[in-house]
Every structure is written in structure tokens, then in C-alpha cells.
Short mmCIF file of C-alpha atoms and ligand atoms in Angstrom, two decimals:
data_model
loop_
_atom_site.label_atom_id
_atom_site.label_comp_id
_atom_site.label_asym_id
_atom_site.label_seq_id
_atom_site.Cartn_x
_atom_site.Cartn_y
_atom_site.Cartn_z
CA MET A 1 79.41 119.08 82.47
CA LEU A 2 81.40 116.39 84.27
CA GLU A 3 84.81 117.94 83.65
CA THR A 4 83.68 121.25 85.05
CA SER A 5 82.51 119.54 88.18
CA ILE A 6 85.89 117.83 88.68
CA ASP A 7 87.56 121.19 88.09
CA ALA A 8 85.27 122.85 90.58
CA ILE A 9 86.05 120.21 93.20
CA ILE A 10 89.83 120.28 92.92
CA ASN A 11 89.89 124.05 93.11
CA LYS A 12 88.05 124.11 96.43
CA GLU A 13 89.99 125.37 99.44
CA ILE A 14 89.18 122.29 101.52
CA LEU A 15 88.26 118.89 100.14
CA THR A 16 85.71 116.90 102.12
CA LYS A 17 85.63 113.13 102.35
CA GLU A 18 82.84 113.10 99.75
CA ASP A 19 84.98 115.19 97.39
CA LEU A 20 87.88 112.77 97.83
CA VAL A 21 85.65 109.77 97.18
CA ARG A 22 84.39 111.44 94.01
CA LEU A 23 87.93 112.24 92.84
CA LEU A 24 89.23 108.76 93.65
CA SER A 25 86.40 107.36 91.55
CA SER A 26 87.19 109.61 88.58
CA SER A 27 87.40 108.25 85.05
CA GLU A 28 90.66 108.21 83.12
CA GLU A 29 89.78 111.48 81.39
CA GLU A 30 88.79 113.13 84.66
CA SER A 31 91.90 111.95 86.48
CA ALA A 32 94.04 113.78 83.92
CA VAL A 33 92.62 116.99 85.42
CA VAL A 34 93.55 115.83 88.91
CA PHE A 35 97.09 114.86 87.82
CA LYS A 36 97.61 118.23 86.14
CA LYS A 37 96.53 120.10 89.26
CA ALA A 38 98.82 117.96 91.44
CA ALA A 39 101.78 118.62 89.12
CA GLU A 40 101.16 122.38 89.33
CA ILE A 41 100.99 122.28 93.12
CA LYS A 42 104.13 120.19 93.32
CA ALA A 43 106.06 122.62 91.10
CA LYS A 44 104.86 125.60 93.11
CA TYR A 45 105.35 124.28 96.66
CA VAL A 46 108.25 121.80 96.58
CA GLY A 47 109.70 122.33 93.10
CA ARG A 48 110.30 119.85 90.29
CA LYS A 49 112.98 118.14 92.25
CA VAL A 50 113.52 114.56 93.40
CA TYR A 51 115.49 113.54 96.47
CA PHE A 52 117.28 110.21 96.65
CA ARG A 53 117.32 108.19 99.86
CA GLY A 54 119.66 105.21 99.68
CA LEU A 55 117.65 102.23 100.97
CA ILE A 56 119.29 99.62 103.20
CA GLU A 57 117.16 96.56 103.92
CA TYR A 58 118.90 95.75 107.16
CA SER A 59 117.17 92.51 108.16
CA ASN A 60 114.09 90.46 107.30
CA ARG A 61 113.85 89.00 110.80
CA CYS A 62 110.51 90.07 112.19
CA LYS A 63 108.52 89.13 115.27
CA LYS A 64 105.23 90.14 113.72
CA ASN A 65 102.78 88.20 111.61
CA CYS A 66 100.95 90.72 109.47
CA PHE A 67 98.63 88.73 107.19
CA TYR A 68 99.82 90.47 103.99
CA CYS A 69 103.58 90.40 104.36
CA GLY A 70 106.03 87.89 102.90
CA VAL A 71 108.60 88.29 105.67
CA ARG A 72 106.10 87.66 108.50
CA ALA A 73 107.48 85.48 111.31
CA GLY A 74 105.17 82.63 110.34
CA ASN A 75 106.64 82.30 106.85
CA THR A 76 109.08 79.42 107.26
CA GLN A 77 109.82 79.28 103.54
CA THR A 78 112.04 82.35 103.49
CA GLY A 79 115.71 82.48 104.54
CA ARG A 80 116.49 85.03 107.24
CA TYR A 81 119.41 87.45 107.22
CA GLU A 82 120.83 90.41 109.04
CA LEU A 83 123.51 92.60 107.48
CA THR A 84 126.89 92.83 109.15
CA ASP A 85 128.07 96.23 110.37
CA ASP A 86 130.56 96.32 107.50
CA GLU A 87 127.83 95.71 104.95
CA VAL A 88 125.73 98.54 106.36
CA LEU A 89 128.68 100.91 106.44
CA GLU A 90 129.67 99.98 102.89
CA ALA A 91 126.17 100.85 101.67
CA ALA A 92 126.27 104.09 103.66
CA LYS A 93 129.60 104.92 102.06
CA PHE A 94 128.15 104.33 98.61
CA ALA A 95 125.30 106.73 99.40
CA TRP A 96 127.71 109.31 100.72
CA GLU A 97 130.11 109.05 97.78
CA ASN A 98 127.24 109.26 95.32
CA LYS A 99 125.90 112.42 96.95
CA TYR A 100 122.61 110.83 98.06
CA ALA A 101 122.84 112.90 101.27
CA SER A 102 120.38 110.68 103.04
CA LEU A 103 119.72 107.01 103.92
CA VAL A 104 116.71 104.92 104.88
CA ILE A 105 117.42 101.88 107.04
CA GLN A 106 114.52 99.46 107.05
CA SER A 107 114.07 96.27 109.01
CA GLY A 108 111.55 93.75 110.23
CA GLU A 109 110.43 94.51 113.76
CA ARG A 110 112.49 93.46 116.77
CA ASN A 111 112.56 94.97 120.24
CA ASP A 112 115.37 93.09 121.97
CA LYS A 113 118.15 95.03 123.68
CA ALA A 114 120.91 93.69 121.44
CA PHE A 115 119.06 94.88 118.31
CA ILE A 116 118.33 98.32 119.76
CA LYS A 117 121.97 98.76 120.78
CA ARG A 118 123.29 97.59 117.40
CA ILE A 119 121.15 100.07 115.53
CA GLY A 120 122.29 102.83 117.92
CA GLY A 121 125.93 101.94 117.24
CA LEU A 122 125.38 101.85 113.49
CA LEU A 123 123.73 105.26 113.54
CA GLN A 124 126.75 106.69 115.33
CA SER A 125 129.20 105.03 112.91
CA ILE A 126 127.30 106.31 109.86
CA LYS A 127 127.29 109.82 111.28
CA GLN A 128 131.00 109.49 111.90
CA LEU A 129 131.89 108.30 108.41
CA SER A 130 130.10 111.27 106.86
CA GLY A 131 131.26 113.94 109.31
CA GLY A 132 127.67 114.11 110.60
CA LYS A 133 126.37 115.02 107.16
CA LEU A 134 124.50 111.93 105.96
CA GLY A 135 120.83 112.16 106.99
CA ILE A 136 119.29 108.98 108.38
CA THR A 137 115.70 107.78 108.30
CA LEU A 138 114.73 104.68 110.24
CA SER A 139 111.89 102.29 109.53
CA MET A 140 111.93 99.64 112.26
CA GLY A 141 108.35 99.40 113.36
CA GLU A 142 106.84 100.02 116.77
CA GLN A 143 109.31 100.70 119.57
CA THR A 144 109.05 102.34 122.98
CA GLU A 145 109.39 106.11 123.19
CA GLU A 146 112.64 105.51 125.06
CA THR A 147 114.06 103.60 122.08
CA TYR A 148 112.87 106.25 119.63
CA ARG A 149 114.60 108.91 121.73
CA TYR A 150 117.77 106.86 122.04
CA TRP A 151 117.98 106.39 118.25
CA TYR A 152 117.23 110.06 117.73
CA ASP A 153 120.11 110.97 120.04
CA CYS A 154 122.35 108.56 118.08
CA GLY A 155 121.64 110.45 114.85
CA ALA A 156 118.35 109.38 113.22
CA HIS A 157 116.10 112.32 112.37
CA ARG A 158 113.26 110.86 110.34
CA TYR A 159 111.13 107.78 110.95
CA LEU A 160 108.68 105.90 108.76
CA LEU A 161 105.91 103.87 110.35
CA ARG A 162 103.01 102.99 108.13
CA ILE A 163 99.55 102.85 109.65
CA GLU A 164 98.79 100.43 106.74
CA THR A 165 95.14 101.53 106.83
CA SER A 166 93.52 104.22 108.94
CA SER A 167 90.42 102.06 109.32
CA ARG A 168 90.53 100.25 112.65
CA LYS A 169 88.12 97.62 111.33
CA LEU A 170 90.24 96.89 108.27
CA PHE A 171 93.46 96.98 110.32
CA GLU A 172 92.00 94.26 112.51
CA LYS A 173 91.21 92.13 109.47
CA LEU A 174 94.78 92.40 108.23
CA HIS A 175 96.51 91.46 111.48
CA PRO A 176 96.26 88.73 114.10
CA HIS A 177 94.21 89.69 117.14
CA ASN A 178 96.79 90.01 119.87
CA ALA A 179 98.76 92.65 121.76
CA LEU A 180 101.55 92.64 119.19
CA HIS A 181 99.23 93.81 116.42
CA CYS A 182 97.21 96.64 117.86
CA TYR A 183 95.81 99.69 116.07
CA ASP A 184 95.95 101.90 119.17
CA ARG A 185 99.54 100.92 119.84
CA ARG A 186 100.45 101.92 116.26
CA LEU A 187 98.82 105.32 116.75
CA GLU A 188 100.59 105.74 120.06
CA ALA A 189 103.94 104.95 118.41
CA LEU A 190 103.28 107.64 115.77
CA HIS A 191 102.59 110.15 118.57
CA SER A 192 105.77 109.11 120.42
CA LEU A 193 107.79 109.68 117.24
CA LYS A 194 106.41 113.17 116.88
CA LYS A 195 107.11 113.96 120.52
CA SER A 196 110.69 112.69 120.18
CA GLY A 197 111.43 115.27 117.49
CA TYR A 198 111.44 113.15 114.33
CA GLN A 199 110.11 114.11 110.96
CA VAL A 200 107.38 111.50 110.86
CA GLY A 201 106.26 109.49 107.86
CA THR A 202 103.40 107.06 107.54
CA GLY A 203 101.52 105.37 104.75
CA VAL A 204 98.98 102.82 103.64
CA MET A 205 98.54 100.02 101.16
CA ILE A 206 96.17 100.64 98.29
CA GLY A 207 93.84 98.01 96.84
CA LEU A 208 93.79 95.68 99.85
CA PRO A 209 91.11 93.03 100.05
CA PHE A 210 88.01 94.43 101.85
CA GLN A 211 89.23 98.03 101.34
CA THR A 212 86.72 100.55 100.01
CA ILE A 213 87.18 103.88 98.25
CA GLU A 214 85.77 105.47 101.44
CA ASN A 215 88.59 103.84 103.40
CA LEU A 216 91.14 105.42 101.05
CA ALA A 217 89.51 108.85 101.29
CA GLU A 218 89.70 108.48 105.07
CA ASP A 219 93.39 107.53 104.78
CA LEU A 220 94.03 110.86 103.03
CA MET A 221 92.10 112.69 105.77
CA PHE A 222 94.10 110.78 108.38
CA PHE A 223 97.41 112.04 106.93
CA LYS A 224 96.06 115.56 106.98
CA ASN A 225 94.57 115.39 110.48
CA PHE A 226 97.73 113.80 111.88
CA ASP A 227 99.71 116.60 110.22
CA ILE A 228 102.19 114.10 108.86
CA ASP A 229 105.53 115.21 107.33
CA MET A 230 106.11 112.39 104.84
CA VAL A 231 104.11 109.64 103.20
CA GLY A 232 105.16 106.39 101.55
CA MET A 233 102.27 104.39 100.19
CA GLY A 234 101.82 101.91 97.40
CA PRO A 235 99.62 99.23 95.92
CA TYR A 236 98.99 96.01 97.82
CA ILE A 237 100.61 93.11 96.00
CA GLU A 238 99.63 89.59 96.93
CA HIS A 239 102.24 87.14 98.23
CA GLU A 240 101.56 83.43 98.00
CA GLN A 241 103.11 82.56 101.35
CA THR A 242 100.73 84.77 103.34
CA PRO A 243 97.22 84.21 104.78
CA LEU A 244 95.75 87.10 102.78
CA TYR A 245 96.61 85.36 99.52
CA LYS A 246 93.35 83.41 99.65
CA TYR A 247 91.43 86.60 98.90
CA SER A 248 93.36 87.29 95.69
CA ASP A 249 90.29 86.67 93.54
CA GLN A 250 88.55 89.62 95.24
CA LEU A 251 91.21 92.16 94.33
CA LEU A 252 91.04 94.99 91.84
CA SER A 253 93.15 94.27 88.75
CA ARG A 254 96.81 95.24 88.92
CA THR A 255 96.16 98.14 86.54
CA GLU A 256 93.29 99.39 88.68
CA ARG A 257 95.41 99.17 91.82
CA PHE A 258 98.18 101.08 90.09
CA ASN A 259 95.85 103.80 88.82
CA LEU A 260 94.28 104.17 92.23
CA SER A 261 97.76 104.55 93.73
CA MET A 262 98.54 107.37 91.30
CA LYS A 263 95.28 109.11 92.24
CA MET A 264 96.15 108.76 95.93
CA VAL A 265 99.55 110.41 95.32
CA ALA A 266 98.03 113.25 93.31
CA LEU A 267 95.24 113.92 95.82
CA LEU A 268 97.66 113.83 98.72
CA ARG A 269 99.82 116.43 96.98
CA ILE A 270 96.71 118.57 96.46
CA ILE A 271 95.63 118.42 100.11
CA MET A 272 99.14 118.48 101.69
CA LYS A 273 101.13 120.76 99.46
CA ASP A 274 104.51 120.84 101.20
CA ILE A 275 105.06 117.30 102.51
CA ASN A 276 107.49 114.72 101.14
CA ILE A 277 105.84 111.91 99.18
CA ALA A 278 107.73 108.80 98.10
CA ALA A 279 107.48 107.05 94.75
CA THR A 280 107.61 103.49 96.09
CA THR A 281 108.98 100.19 94.81
CA ALA A 282 105.52 98.59 94.90
CA MET A 283 104.45 101.13 92.25
CA GLN A 284 107.35 100.02 90.09
CA THR A 285 106.27 96.39 90.54
CA LEU A 286 102.92 97.03 88.89
CA ASP A 287 104.28 99.33 86.18
CA PRO A 288 107.95 99.48 85.13
CA GLN A 289 107.60 103.27 84.91
CA GLY A 290 105.51 103.46 88.06
CA ARG A 291 107.92 105.55 90.09
CA GLU A 292 108.46 108.10 87.32
CA LYS A 293 104.70 108.48 86.89
CA ALA A 294 104.29 109.01 90.64
CA ILE A 295 106.98 111.73 90.46
CA LEU A 296 105.05 113.49 87.71
CA TYR A 297 101.82 113.29 89.71
CA GLY A 298 103.18 114.69 92.97
CA ALA A 299 105.84 112.47 94.58
CA ASN A 300 109.29 113.96 95.27
CA VAL A 301 111.33 111.19 96.93
CA ILE A 302 112.81 107.96 95.53
CA MET A 303 114.64 105.27 97.47
CA PRO A 304 117.20 103.48 95.31
CA ASN A 305 118.08 100.14 96.89
CA LEU A 306 121.64 99.84 98.23
CA THR A 307 121.26 96.41 99.84
CA SER A 308 123.83 93.87 98.71
CA LEU A 309 122.34 91.77 95.89
CA LYS A 310 122.84 88.53 97.78
CA TYR A 311 120.07 89.43 100.24
CA ARG A 312 117.55 90.96 97.88
CA GLU A 313 115.59 87.78 97.26
CA ASP A 314 114.95 87.35 100.96
CA TYR A 315 113.44 90.80 101.44
CA MET A 316 110.31 89.81 99.56
CA LEU A 317 107.48 91.70 101.19
CA TYR A 318 105.35 90.84 98.16
CA ALA A 319 105.62 88.84 94.93
CA ASP A 320 107.67 90.04 91.93
CA LYS A 321 109.45 92.78 93.87
CA PRO A 322 111.67 94.40 91.24
CA GLY A 323 115.36 95.26 91.38
CA ILE A 324 116.55 91.83 92.52
CA THR A 325 119.43 91.95 90.05
CA GLU A 326 120.01 95.69 89.73
CA ASP A 327 123.09 96.77 91.63
CA PRO A 328 123.31 100.22 93.26
CA GLU A 329 125.49 101.65 90.48
CA ASP A 330 123.07 100.54 87.69
CA SER A 331 120.13 101.77 89.66
CA ARG A 332 121.71 105.22 90.16
CA SER A 333 122.50 105.78 86.50
CA TYR A 334 119.13 104.40 85.38
CA LEU A 335 117.19 106.64 87.74
CA GLU A 336 119.32 109.64 86.93
CA SER A 337 118.56 109.40 83.22
CA ARG A 338 114.86 108.62 83.75
CA ILE A 339 114.40 111.58 86.06
CA LYS A 340 116.16 113.95 83.68
CA MET A 341 114.01 112.61 80.87
CA ILE A 342 110.81 113.61 82.66
CA GLY A 343 112.17 117.13 83.20
CA GLU A 344 112.93 116.97 86.93
CA THR A 345 116.23 117.58 88.70
CA ILE A 346 117.84 115.48 91.43
CA GLY A 347 118.58 117.11 94.76
CA TYR A 348 122.11 115.74 95.11
CA ASN A 349 123.87 116.62 98.36
CA GLU A 350 120.65 117.95 99.85
CA TRP A 351 118.80 116.38 102.76
CA GLY A 352 115.53 117.37 101.17
CA ASP A 353 113.77 117.67 104.50
CA SER A 354 110.03 117.87 104.54
CA LYS A 355 109.17 121.56 104.12
CA HIS A 356 106.05 120.78 106.08
CA PHE A 357 108.15 119.74 109.08
CA ALA A 358 110.03 123.04 109.03
CA ALA A 359 106.77 125.00 108.84
CA ARG A 360 105.17 122.86 111.58
CA ASN A 361 108.08 123.59 113.93
CA ILE A 362 108.17 127.31 113.27
CA ASN A 363 104.47 127.45 114.05
CA HIS A 364 104.95 125.47 117.24
CA THR A 365 107.60 127.75 118.63
CA ASP A 366 105.79 130.96 117.73
N1 5AD B 1 102.05 94.47 99.31
C1 5AD B 1 102.45 95.75 99.36
N2 5AD B 1 103.13 96.28 100.40
C2 5AD B 1 103.41 95.45 101.42
N3 5AD B 1 104.05 95.67 102.58
C3 5AD B 1 104.10 94.52 103.28
N4 5AD B 1 103.48 93.54 102.58
C4 5AD B 1 103.05 94.10 101.43
C5 5AD B 1 102.33 93.61 100.32
N5 5AD B 1 101.94 92.34 100.25
C6 5AD B 1 104.51 96.99 103.01
C7 5AD B 1 103.78 97.42 104.28
C8 5AD B 1 104.89 97.57 105.29
C9 5AD B 1 106.13 97.74 104.45
C10 5AD B 1 107.36 97.26 105.12
O1 5AD B 1 105.87 96.95 103.30
O2 5AD B 1 103.10 98.65 104.06
O3 5AD B 1 104.73 98.67 106.14
FE1 SF4 B 2 107.02 92.47 109.94
FE2 SF4 B 2 106.57 94.85 108.76
FE3 SF4 B 2 106.12 92.55 107.46
FE4 SF4 B 2 104.49 93.25 109.47
S1 SF4 B 2 104.76 94.37 107.50
S2 SF4 B 2 105.38 91.21 109.14
S3 SF4 B 2 105.94 94.23 110.87
S4 SF4 B 2 108.09 93.30 108.15
#
């Protein structure tokens, strides 16, 4: 019987690529079995708890030209902004006063000295305003190991750098062919982050043009083989002002992309039991309850947006990004009630570090 075979697969000690392909291709009825298993593993290994990370979209200035992204340098139709120090500190204060315990500062990629210094200064000021207690995650693309170490010394302790796809071939289709967009360089940056002491997060987009189910199964194996601490992944959403938009007719439907994203979350929880997994905004774009569903199927982190409303429209990585008009206060109370409704608690005042990171470090020093 089909159901028995799905059951037999998810209860295996180690899932092979073929198993993952089979599970990613499961029918709606079969995926219910996968979701249930993921929920059990989540409850057992990380608890039914969600951690908030206040998200600050620091700047949409970016030197890169990724073919999928709305804030790519080549998009001349978007206004560019960079928050002032006061705006960043105000958002940090909101996070601190609302017991979020932790921040994510995200930005387009820049490597100039002035930028690197400014971020360093901001990290120190945020640490100061919270008596060293507010945790800080950075997501600022590929930098030198020296920069990663400098920011770490200034107070950042987690870093998110998505590989976007673990397939070198697909990566090369999604980016211009030049030194600035290089698969090996991305891998090297992930290694540098690990060496510098960060909890390291990566992720992929799901439902990209040219992407196969095999690619996605390999993405899951990549997370596992890289021994990653955190993952943020979400559906690919087309943006009209990008080169990839011309392939929109080849995409899976929005519902299919969403469902595939939920399966990716659930399978990742099954194969990496103690990592942190984010319920991302792109999931919410395709389904208003997308983040809550991801939480039920294995995710345990949410990033409520703290960026001042006047800049939200410019941080359009993809079309229809939600939350353009939802201020931080509304977003907090909305999420709080939704999360309670699904029977989970919120880890207020807790950093909610990746348990996997702690275990990885104990093992390394043994
Ligand atoms: N759809 C979904 N996610 C996107 N990102 C960029 N463009 C898109 C898109 N069109 C994601 C990438 C990147 C992060 C900043 O936003 O994964 O790492
Ligand atoms: Fe820049 Fe990141 Fe967008 Fe690429 S995905 S263009 S690096 S903001």
C-alpha cells in the first residue's frame, strides 16, 4: 500500500536522495504523513516554540545583479535607500522593548570600507543599548573573512547567506557569468563564516525556473552535509523587473510552489532535527497563513519586519511582498495571536540559538 511505503520511508534512520525525491513528489494525502512526522520531531527536539527575530531591512543598495531579484543593481526602476543610524537604533529599541531578544539586519551586498565600518559601529551601538543582551544576525552577502571576523568581534553572532541553489549548473543559470557571481566564492564565504565562529544559516529558493525535484532533494542533502545551523528558504516569486521574469510561463503554479515549500520544511526538520528553520515572508506571499503552516510543519523562527514603513515598498525582492502597510506593533500582536491559536508558545526574551550549533561545538571541543 502506498501509505505504508511513505511511512516506511520516513521512519528510516537515514534518507537517501531517492527517498527525498519520492517524499517531495508525494500526493496531498501522503504529505499529511510527512507533515505529521515533522511536527512530532519538532515537538521532541526543539519544542513547540517560536522565536521572533526583529527584521531590519537596512538598505536595498546592491552591487550584484542576480537574475531573480527585484533590488538587483540593474533595476533602475526602484528607488534606493539606506537607513540612518537613528532609524536602525529605533528599530533595535523596539525589538528590545518588545522582548524579541534578537535582530536580523539584512542588506543588499556592498563591500566598501565605509559600509563595513558603519555596520561595525551599528553592531556596537545595538549591543550598548541592550546591555549586550540583544542577539544580532547579519545577512549582508559575501564578504571577506576579515570582514566577517570584524563584525563578529563587534557583536554579530549569526549570519545568513543563502546558497540559493546547491546545483552549480542552476546557480550559473540564475546569475551573470562573472567574478561577482560565483558558486565557489559563495561556498568559500559559507566556510569562512563557520571558521569565524558564527552560527551559520543558508537557504534556497523553491520552484525556480529550470529547477527539478532532484535539485531540491540535493539542496536538503547539501544542508545536511554542510552541517548547517539554520535555514531560511521559501518559494521563488517572479518579479517583473528582472531577467528571469521571461520564464514565468514555465513555473509551477503558486499553490504547487507553496506546497513544495512546506514539504521542504517538513523534510528538513526530519533530516536535521535540532536546527533552526525560518517561516519566511515569501511563504506568506503565496498563502496568507503560510508562515503559520510552516511553523506547524517544522519551522521555529519568524522574522517580524521592523523596518520603517516608508522604505518597505523599495525592498521588493519579489512581487506582492506582503506587510507593506503593517507596522511593527500590528505585526507583533497579529503574530502573537496567530501563534497562540496554533498551540505554540513564543520564546520571548530568549535568543533561541540553534541547538544544533551548541551540539556541533561541544562535539568539536571534545
Ligand atoms: N523570489 C523569492 N525570493 C527571492 N529572493 C530574491 N529574489 C527572490 C524572488 N524573486 C531571496 C533570495 C535572497 C534573499 C535576499 O531574497 O533567496 O537570498
Ligand atoms: Fe543583491 Fe541579494 Fe538581490 Fe542578489 S539576491 S541582487 S545579492 S539583494
